[in-house]
PDB file of C-alpha atoms in Angstrom:
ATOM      1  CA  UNK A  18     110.436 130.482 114.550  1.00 57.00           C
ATOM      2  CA  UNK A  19     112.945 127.690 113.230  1.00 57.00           C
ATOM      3  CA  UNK A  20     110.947 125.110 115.709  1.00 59.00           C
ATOM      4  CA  UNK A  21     107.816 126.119 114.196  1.00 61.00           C
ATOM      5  CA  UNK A  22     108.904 125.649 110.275  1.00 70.00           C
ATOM      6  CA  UNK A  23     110.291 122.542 111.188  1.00 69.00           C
ATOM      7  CA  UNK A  24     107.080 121.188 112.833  1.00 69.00           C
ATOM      8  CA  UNK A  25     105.119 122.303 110.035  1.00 87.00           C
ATOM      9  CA  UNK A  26     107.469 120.457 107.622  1.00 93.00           C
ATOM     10  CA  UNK A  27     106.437 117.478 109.662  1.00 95.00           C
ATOM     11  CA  UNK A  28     102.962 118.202 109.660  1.00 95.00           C
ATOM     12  CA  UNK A  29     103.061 118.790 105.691  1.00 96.00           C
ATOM     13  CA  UNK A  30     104.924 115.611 105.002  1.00 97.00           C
ATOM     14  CA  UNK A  31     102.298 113.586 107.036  1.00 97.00           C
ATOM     15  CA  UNK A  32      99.191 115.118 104.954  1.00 97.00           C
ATOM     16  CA  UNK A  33     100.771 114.776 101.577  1.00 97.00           C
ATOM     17  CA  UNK A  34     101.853 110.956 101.781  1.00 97.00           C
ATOM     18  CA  UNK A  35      98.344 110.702 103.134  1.00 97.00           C
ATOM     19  CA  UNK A  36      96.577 111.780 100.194  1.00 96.00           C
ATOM     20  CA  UNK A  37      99.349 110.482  97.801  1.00 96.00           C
ATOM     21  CA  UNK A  38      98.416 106.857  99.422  1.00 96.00           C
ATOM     22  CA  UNK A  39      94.788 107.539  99.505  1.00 95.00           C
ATOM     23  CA  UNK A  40      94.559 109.433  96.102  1.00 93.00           C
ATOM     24  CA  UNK A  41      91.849 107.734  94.646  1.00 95.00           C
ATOM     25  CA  UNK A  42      89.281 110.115  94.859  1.00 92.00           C
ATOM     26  CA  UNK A  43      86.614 108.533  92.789  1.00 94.00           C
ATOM     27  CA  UNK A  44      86.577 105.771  95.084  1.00 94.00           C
ATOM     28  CA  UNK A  45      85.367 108.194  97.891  1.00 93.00           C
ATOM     29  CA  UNK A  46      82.598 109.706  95.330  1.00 90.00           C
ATOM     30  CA  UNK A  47      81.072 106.206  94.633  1.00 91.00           C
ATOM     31  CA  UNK A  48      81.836 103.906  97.638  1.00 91.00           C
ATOM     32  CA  UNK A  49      83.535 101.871  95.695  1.00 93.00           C
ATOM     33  CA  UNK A  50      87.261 100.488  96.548  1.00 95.00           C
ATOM     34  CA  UNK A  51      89.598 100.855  93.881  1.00 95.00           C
ATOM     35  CA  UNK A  52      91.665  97.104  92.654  1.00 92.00           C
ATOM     36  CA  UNK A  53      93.861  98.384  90.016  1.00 93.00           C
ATOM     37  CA  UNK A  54      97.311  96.701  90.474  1.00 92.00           C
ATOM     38  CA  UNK A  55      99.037  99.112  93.308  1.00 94.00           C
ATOM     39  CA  UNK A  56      96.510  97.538  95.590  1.00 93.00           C
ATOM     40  CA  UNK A  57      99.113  94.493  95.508  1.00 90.00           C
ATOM     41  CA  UNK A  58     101.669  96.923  97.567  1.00 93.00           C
ATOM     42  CA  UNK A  59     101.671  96.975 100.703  1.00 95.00           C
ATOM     43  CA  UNK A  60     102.641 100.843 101.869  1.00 96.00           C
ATOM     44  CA  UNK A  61     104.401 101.297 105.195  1.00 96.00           C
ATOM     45  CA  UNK A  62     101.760 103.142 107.439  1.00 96.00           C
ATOM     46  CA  UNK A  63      98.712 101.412 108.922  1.00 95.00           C
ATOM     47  CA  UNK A  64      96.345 102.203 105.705  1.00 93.00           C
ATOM     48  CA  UNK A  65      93.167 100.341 105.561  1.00 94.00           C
ATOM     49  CA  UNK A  66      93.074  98.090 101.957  1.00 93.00           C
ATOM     50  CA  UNK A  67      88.988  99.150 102.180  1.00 94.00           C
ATOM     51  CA  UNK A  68      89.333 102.912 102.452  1.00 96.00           C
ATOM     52  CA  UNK A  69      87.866 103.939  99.266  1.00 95.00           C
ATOM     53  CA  UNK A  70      90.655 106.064  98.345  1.00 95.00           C
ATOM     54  CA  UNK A  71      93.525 103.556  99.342  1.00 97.00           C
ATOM     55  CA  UNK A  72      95.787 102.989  96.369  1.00 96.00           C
ATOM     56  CA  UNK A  73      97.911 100.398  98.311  1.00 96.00           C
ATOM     57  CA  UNK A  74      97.554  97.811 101.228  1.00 95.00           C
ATOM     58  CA  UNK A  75      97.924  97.778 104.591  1.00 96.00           C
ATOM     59  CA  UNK A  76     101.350  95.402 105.894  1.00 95.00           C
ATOM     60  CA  UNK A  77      99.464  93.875 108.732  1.00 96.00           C
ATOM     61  CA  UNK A  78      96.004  93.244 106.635  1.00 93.00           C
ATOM     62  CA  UNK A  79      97.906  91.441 104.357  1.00 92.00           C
ATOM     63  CA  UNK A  80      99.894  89.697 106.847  1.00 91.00           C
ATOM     64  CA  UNK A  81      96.359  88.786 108.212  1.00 91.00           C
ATOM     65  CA  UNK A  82      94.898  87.561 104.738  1.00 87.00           C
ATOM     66  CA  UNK A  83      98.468  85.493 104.147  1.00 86.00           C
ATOM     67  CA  UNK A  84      97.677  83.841 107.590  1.00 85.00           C
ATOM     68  CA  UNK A  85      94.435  83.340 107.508  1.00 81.00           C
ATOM     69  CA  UNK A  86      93.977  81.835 104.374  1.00 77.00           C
ATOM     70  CA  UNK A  87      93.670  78.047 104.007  1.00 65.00           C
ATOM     71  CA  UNK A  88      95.927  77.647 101.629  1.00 66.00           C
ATOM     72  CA  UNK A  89      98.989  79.411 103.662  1.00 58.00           C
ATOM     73  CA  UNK A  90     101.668  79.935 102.290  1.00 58.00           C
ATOM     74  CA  UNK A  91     104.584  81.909 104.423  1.00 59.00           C
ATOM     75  CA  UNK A  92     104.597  85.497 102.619  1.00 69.00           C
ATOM     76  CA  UNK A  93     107.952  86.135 101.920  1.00 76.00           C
ATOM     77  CA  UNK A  94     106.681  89.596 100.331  1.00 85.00           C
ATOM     78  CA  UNK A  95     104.860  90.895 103.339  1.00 90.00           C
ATOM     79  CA  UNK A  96     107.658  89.488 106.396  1.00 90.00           C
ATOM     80  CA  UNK A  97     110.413  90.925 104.269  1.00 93.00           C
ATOM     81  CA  UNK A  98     108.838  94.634 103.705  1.00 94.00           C
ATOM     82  CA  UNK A  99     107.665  94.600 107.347  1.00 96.00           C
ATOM     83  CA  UNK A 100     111.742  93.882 107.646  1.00 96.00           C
ATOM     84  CA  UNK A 101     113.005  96.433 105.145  1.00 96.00           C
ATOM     85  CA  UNK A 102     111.328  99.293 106.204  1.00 97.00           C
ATOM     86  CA  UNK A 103     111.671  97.986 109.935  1.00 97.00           C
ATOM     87  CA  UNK A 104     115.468  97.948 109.864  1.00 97.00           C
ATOM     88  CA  UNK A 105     115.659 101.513 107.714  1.00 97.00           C
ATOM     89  CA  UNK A 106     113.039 103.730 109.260  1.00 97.00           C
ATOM     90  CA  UNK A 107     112.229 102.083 112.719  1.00 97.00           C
ATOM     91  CA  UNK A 108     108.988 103.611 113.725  1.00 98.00           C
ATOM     92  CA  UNK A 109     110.073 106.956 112.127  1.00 97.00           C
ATOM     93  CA  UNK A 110     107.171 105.957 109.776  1.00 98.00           C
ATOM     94  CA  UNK A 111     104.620 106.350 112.612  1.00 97.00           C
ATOM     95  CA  UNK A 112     105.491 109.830 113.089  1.00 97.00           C
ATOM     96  CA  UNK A 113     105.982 110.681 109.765  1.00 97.00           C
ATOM     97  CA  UNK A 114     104.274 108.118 107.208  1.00 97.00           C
ATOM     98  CA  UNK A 115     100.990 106.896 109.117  1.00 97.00           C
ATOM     99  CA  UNK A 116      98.038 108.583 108.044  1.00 96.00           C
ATOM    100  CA  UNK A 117      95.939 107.317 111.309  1.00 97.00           C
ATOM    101  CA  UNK A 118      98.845 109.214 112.998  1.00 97.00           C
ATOM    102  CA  UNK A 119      98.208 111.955 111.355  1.00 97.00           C
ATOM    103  CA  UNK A 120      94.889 112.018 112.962  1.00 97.00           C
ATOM    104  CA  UNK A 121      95.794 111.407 116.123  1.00 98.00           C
ATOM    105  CA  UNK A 122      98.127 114.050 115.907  1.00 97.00           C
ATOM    106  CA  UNK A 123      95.284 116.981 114.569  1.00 97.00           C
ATOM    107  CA  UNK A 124      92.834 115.550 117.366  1.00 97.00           C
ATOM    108  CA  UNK A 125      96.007 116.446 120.109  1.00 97.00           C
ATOM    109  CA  UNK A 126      95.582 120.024 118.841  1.00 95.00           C
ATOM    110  CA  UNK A 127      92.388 120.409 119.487  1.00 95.00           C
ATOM    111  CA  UNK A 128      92.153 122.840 122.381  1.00 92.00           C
ATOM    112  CA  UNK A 129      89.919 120.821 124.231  1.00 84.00           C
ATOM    113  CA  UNK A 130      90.470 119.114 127.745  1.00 83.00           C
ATOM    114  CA  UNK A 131      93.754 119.579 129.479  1.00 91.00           C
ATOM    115  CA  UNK A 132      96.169 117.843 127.419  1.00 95.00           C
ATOM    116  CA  UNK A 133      98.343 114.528 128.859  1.00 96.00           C
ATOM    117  CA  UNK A 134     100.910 112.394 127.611  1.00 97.00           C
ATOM    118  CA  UNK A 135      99.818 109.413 128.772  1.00 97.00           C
ATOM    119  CA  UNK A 136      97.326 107.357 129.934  1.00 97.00           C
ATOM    120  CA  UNK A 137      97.340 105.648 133.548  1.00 96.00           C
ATOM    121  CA  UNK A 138      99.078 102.873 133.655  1.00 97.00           C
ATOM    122  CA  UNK A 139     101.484 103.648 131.328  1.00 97.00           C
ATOM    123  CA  UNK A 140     104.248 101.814 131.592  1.00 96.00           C
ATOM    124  CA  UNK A 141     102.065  98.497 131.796  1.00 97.00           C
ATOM    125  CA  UNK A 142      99.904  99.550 128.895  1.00 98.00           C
ATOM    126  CA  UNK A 143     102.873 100.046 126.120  1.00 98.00           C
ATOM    127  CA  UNK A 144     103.182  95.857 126.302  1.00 98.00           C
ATOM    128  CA  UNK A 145      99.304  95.517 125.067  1.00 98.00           C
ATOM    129  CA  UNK A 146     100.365  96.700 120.977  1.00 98.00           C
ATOM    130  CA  UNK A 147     103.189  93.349 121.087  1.00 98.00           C
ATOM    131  CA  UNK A 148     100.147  90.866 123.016  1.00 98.00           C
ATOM    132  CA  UNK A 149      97.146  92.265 120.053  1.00 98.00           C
ATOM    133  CA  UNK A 150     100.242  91.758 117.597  1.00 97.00           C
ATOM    134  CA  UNK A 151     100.948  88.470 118.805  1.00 97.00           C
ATOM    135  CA  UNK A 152      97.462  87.803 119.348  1.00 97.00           C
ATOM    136  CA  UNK A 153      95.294  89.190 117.128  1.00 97.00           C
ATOM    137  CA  UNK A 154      97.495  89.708 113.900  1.00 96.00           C
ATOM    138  CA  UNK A 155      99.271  86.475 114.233  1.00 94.00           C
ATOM    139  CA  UNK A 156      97.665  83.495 116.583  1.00 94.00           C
ATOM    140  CA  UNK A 157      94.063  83.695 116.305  1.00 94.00           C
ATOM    141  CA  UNK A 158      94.002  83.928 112.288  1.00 91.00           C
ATOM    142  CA  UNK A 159      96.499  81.143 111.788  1.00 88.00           C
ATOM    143  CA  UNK A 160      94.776  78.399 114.232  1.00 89.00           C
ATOM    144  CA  UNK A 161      90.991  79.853 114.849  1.00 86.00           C
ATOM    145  CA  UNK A 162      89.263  78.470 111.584  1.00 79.00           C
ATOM    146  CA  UNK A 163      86.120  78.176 110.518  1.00 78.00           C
ATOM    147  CA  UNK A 164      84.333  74.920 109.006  1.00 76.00           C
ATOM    148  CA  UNK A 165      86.400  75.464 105.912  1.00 74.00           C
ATOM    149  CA  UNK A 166      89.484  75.735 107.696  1.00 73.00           C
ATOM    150  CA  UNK A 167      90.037  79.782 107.257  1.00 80.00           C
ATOM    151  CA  UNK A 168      90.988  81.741 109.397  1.00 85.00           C
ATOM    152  CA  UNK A 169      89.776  85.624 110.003  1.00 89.00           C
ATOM    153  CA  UNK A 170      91.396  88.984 109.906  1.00 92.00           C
ATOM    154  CA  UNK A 171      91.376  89.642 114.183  1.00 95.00           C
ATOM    155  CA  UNK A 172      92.803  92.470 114.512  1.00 97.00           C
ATOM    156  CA  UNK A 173      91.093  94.391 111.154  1.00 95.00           C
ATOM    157  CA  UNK A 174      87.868  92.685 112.244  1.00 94.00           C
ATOM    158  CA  UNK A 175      87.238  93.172 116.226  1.00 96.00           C
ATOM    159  CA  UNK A 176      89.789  96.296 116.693  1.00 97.00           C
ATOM    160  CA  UNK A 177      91.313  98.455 113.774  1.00 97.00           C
ATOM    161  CA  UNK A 178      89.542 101.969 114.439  1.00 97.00           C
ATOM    162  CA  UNK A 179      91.874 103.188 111.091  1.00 96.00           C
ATOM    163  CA  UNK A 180      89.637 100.495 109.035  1.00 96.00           C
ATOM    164  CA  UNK A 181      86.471 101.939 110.877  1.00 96.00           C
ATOM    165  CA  UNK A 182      87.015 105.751 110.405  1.00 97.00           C
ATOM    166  CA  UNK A 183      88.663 105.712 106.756  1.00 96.00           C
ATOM    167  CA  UNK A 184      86.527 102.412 104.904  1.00 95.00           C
ATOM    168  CA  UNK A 185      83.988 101.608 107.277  1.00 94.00           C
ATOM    169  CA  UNK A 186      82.291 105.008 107.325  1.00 95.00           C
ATOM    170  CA  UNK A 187      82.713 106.413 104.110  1.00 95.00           C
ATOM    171  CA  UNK A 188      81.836 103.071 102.473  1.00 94.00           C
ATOM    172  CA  UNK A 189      78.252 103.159 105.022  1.00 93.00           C
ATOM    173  CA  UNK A 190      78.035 106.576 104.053  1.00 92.00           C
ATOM    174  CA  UNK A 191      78.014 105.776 100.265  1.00 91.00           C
ATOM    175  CA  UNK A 192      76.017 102.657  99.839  1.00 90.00           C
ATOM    176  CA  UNK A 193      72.464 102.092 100.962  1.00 88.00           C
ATOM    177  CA  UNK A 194      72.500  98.461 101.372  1.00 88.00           C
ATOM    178  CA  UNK A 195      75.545  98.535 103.276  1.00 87.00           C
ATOM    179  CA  UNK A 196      74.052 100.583 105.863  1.00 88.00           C
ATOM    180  CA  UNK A 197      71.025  98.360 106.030  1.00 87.00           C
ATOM    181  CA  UNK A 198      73.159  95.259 106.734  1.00 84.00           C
ATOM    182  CA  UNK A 199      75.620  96.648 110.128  1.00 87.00           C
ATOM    183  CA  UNK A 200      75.075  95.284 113.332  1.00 90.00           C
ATOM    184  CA  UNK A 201      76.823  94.978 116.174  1.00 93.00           C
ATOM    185  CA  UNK A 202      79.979  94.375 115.034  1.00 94.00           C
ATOM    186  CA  UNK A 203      80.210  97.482 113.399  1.00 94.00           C
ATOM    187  CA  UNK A 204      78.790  98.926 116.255  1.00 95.00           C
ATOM    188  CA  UNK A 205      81.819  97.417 118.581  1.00 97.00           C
ATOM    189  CA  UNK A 206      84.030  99.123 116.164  1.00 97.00           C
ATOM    190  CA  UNK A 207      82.330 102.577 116.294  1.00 97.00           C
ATOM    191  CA  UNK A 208      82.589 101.891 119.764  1.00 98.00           C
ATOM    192  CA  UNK A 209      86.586 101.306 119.814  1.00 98.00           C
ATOM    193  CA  UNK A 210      86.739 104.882 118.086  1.00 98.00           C
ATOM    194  CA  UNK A 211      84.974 106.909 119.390  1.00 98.00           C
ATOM    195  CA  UNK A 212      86.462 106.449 122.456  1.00 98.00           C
ATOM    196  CA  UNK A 213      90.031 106.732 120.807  1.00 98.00           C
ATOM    197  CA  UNK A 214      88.928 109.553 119.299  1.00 97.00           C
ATOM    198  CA  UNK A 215      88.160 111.041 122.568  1.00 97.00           C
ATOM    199  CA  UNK A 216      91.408 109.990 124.250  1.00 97.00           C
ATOM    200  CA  UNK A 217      93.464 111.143 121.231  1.00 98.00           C
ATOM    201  CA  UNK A 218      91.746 115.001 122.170  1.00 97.00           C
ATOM    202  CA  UNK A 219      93.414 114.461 125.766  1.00 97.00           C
ATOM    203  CA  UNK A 220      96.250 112.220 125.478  1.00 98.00           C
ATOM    204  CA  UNK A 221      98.830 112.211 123.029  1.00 98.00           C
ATOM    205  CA  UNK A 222      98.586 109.393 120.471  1.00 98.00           C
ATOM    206  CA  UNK A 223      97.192 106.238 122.777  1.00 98.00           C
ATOM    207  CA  UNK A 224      96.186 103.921 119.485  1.00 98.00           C
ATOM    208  CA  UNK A 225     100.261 104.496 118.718  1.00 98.00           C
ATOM    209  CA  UNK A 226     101.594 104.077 122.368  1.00 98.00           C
ATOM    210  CA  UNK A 227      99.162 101.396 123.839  1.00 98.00           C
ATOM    211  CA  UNK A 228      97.190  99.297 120.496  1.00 98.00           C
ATOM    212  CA  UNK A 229      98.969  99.246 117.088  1.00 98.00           C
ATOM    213  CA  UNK A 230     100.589  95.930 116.025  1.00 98.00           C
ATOM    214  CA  UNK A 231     102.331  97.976 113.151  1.00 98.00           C
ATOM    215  CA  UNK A 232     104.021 100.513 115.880  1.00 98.00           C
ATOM    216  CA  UNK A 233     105.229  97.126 117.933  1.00 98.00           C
ATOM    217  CA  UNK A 234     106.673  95.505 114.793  1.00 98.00           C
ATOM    218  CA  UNK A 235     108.301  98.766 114.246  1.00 98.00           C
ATOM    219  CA  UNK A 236     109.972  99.267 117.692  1.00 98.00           C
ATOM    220  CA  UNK A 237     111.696  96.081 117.276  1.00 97.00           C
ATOM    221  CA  UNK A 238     114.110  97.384 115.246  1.00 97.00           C
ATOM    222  CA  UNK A 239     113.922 100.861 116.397  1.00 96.00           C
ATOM    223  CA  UNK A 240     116.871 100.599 118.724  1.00 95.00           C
ATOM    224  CA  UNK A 241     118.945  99.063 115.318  1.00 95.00           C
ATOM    225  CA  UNK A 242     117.322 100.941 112.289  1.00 97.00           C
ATOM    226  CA  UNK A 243     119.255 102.921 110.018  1.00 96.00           C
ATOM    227  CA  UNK A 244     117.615 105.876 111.049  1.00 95.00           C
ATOM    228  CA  UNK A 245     118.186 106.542 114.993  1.00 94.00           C
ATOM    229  CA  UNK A 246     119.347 108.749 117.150  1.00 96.00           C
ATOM    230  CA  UNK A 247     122.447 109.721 118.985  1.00 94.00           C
ATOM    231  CA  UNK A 248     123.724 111.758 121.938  1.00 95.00           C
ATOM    232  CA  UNK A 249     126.566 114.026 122.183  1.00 95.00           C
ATOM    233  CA  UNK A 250     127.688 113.191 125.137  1.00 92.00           C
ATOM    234  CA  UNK A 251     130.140 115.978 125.580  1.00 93.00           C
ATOM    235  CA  UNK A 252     127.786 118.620 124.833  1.00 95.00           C
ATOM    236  CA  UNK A 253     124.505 117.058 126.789  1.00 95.00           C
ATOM    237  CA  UNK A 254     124.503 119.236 130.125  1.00 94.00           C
ATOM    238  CA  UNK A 255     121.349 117.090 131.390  1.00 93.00           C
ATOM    239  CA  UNK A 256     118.921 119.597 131.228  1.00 95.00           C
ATOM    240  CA  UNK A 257     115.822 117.525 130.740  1.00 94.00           C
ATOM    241  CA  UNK A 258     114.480 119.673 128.486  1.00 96.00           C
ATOM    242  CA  UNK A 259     114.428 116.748 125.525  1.00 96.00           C
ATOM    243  CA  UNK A 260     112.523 114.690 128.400  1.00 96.00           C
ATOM    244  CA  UNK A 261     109.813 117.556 128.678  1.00 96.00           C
ATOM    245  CA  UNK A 262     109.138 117.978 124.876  1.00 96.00           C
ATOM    246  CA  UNK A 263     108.864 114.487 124.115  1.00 97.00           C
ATOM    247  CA  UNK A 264     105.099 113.527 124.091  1.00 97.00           C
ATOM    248  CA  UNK A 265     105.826 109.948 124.000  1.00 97.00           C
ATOM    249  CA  UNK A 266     107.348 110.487 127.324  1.00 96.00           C
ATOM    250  CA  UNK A 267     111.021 108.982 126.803  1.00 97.00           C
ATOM    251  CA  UNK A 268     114.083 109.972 128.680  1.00 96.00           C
ATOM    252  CA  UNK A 269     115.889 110.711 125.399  1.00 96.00           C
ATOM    253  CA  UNK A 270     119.557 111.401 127.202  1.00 94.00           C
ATOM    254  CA  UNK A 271     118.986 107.698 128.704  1.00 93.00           C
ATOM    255  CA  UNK A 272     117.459 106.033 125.528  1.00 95.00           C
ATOM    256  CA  UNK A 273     117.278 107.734 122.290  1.00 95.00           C
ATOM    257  CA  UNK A 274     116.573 105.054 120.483  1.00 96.00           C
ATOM    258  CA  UNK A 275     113.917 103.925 122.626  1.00 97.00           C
ATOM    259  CA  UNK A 276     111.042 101.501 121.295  1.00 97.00           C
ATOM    260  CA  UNK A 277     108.548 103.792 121.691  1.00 98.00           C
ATOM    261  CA  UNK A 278     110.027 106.984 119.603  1.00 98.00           C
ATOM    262  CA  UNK A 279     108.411 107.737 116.614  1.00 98.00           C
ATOM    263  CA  UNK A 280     111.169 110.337 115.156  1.00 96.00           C
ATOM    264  CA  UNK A 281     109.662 113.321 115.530  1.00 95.00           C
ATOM    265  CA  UNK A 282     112.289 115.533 116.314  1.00 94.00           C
ATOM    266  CA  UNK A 283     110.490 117.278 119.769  1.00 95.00           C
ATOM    267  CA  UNK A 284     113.694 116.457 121.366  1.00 96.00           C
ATOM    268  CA  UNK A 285     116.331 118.189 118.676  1.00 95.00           C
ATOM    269  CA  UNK A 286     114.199 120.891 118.864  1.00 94.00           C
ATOM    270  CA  UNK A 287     114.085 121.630 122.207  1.00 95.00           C
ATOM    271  CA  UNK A 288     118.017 121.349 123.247  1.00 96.00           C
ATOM    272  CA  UNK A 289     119.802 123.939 123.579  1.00 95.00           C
ATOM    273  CA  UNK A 290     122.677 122.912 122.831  1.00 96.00           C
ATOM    274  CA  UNK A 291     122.152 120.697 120.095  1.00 94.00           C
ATOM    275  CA  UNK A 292     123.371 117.464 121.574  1.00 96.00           C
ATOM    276  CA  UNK A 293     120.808 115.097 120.056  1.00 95.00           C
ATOM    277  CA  UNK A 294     120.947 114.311 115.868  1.00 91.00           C
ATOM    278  CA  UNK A 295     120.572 112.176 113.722  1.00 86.00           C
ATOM    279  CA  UNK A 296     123.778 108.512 113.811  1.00 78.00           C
ATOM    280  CA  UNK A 297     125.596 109.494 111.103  1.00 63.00           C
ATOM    281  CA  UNK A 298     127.658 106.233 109.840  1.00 56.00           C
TER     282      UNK A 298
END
């Protein structure tokens, strides 16, 4: 019963600093995106700047538009709250704070196909997020330039299915002319989605484990954040019952502060002994 509260409080937290980051509800009723002066904030999920609701910006969009642009200037803003909420939260934010985890999350509950952690290929396929980051996010939009000499927005343009689902559609959806002018590019990106849509029914959170540049930025400092985990060693009886619960498939007594956890708490949950908690300093 305690488990269940506590999952819910998870659950609860995610929706609300959804809609508190995506708040702008008139946006969504006109297709319009809102630029009032919170749209120069960067908040710490992966929230697209073009969602019509989106009160704030996205950290690796604006990275993107500070990298791109031809008159580049190294964003001091952008590095250092990538950095602050890096070295604080770790990627406690994509369990907690992302809304497209959020949806990845409801689409796991579904009770659809027989459900998986991970993909095939697992353990290969956790590297691609750092190679689109390094790629993608930073590489291509600093030295691919067009006739003017700027750059484009990679990873927003060819990949982000968060930009497709929460602008792309309801801004189509909204405006006529809009709709008129897609082509295949748009069409890539539906693409991209669906089929991460599908995947996120049958395996738990593969845009998280395998894709997002903002997870891999975040797992750098996972193992050094503020906010990490620690084992009790004199109370762990090496069960592997943390192992089992955690659907991002880490061997918590081993690594608790692994890269790849996103704080979710399966694993204090399911000990019974209560051996894993919070680093209290």
């Amino acid at each position: 019963m305690l488990n269940s509260i506590k999952n819910h409080i998870r659950l609860c937290v995610q929706i609300v600093f959804t809609a508190i980051t995506n708040g702008y509800f008139y946006g969504f009723a006109t297709g319009r995106i809102y630029t009032g002066r919170s749209k120069t904030v960067c908040v710490p999920g992966l929230n697209c700047y073009s969602c019509p609701g989106a009160l704030g910006s996205c950290p690796i969009g604006s990275l993107q538009a500070v990298l791109a642009n031809r008159n580049y200037k190294f964003s001091f803003y952008v590095v250092g709250f990538l950095i602050l909420f890096g070295s604080i939260f770790g990627r406690f934010i994509c369990g907690w704070l992302c809304p497209f985890g959020l949806i990845q999350d409801l689409l796991y509950k579904i009770p659809f196909f027989r459900k998986h952690k991970n993909l095939p290929g697992h353990k290969a396929l956790i590297w691609l997020k750092y190679i689109i980051l390094a790629v993608f996010v930073i590489i291509l939009p600093l030295f691919v330039l067009d006739i003017i000499g700027q750059g484009s927005p990679w990873f927003c343009k060819y990949i982000c299915p968060s930009g497709t689902l929460t602008a792309g559609l309801p801004l189509l959806a909204a405006n006529e002319p809009l709709r008129q002018a897609t082509g295949f590019l748009f069409q890539w990106k539906l693409l991209i989605l669906i089929v991460l849509i599908l995947l996120s029914v049958a395996f738990y959170r593969p845009f998280c484990k395998y894709i997002c540049p903002l997870g891999a930025v975040y797992s750098v400092f996972n193992p050094i954040a503020l906010y990490r985990y620690q084992i009790d060693t004199k109370r762990c009886i090496d069960c592997g019952k943390c192992k089992s619960a955690c659907k991002m498939d880490i061997d918590v007594c081993k690594n608790p502060n692994s890269p790849e956890c996103i704080r979710c708490g399966d694993c204090i949950r399911s000990c019974p002994v209560n051996a894993i908690g919070r680093l209290h300093r």
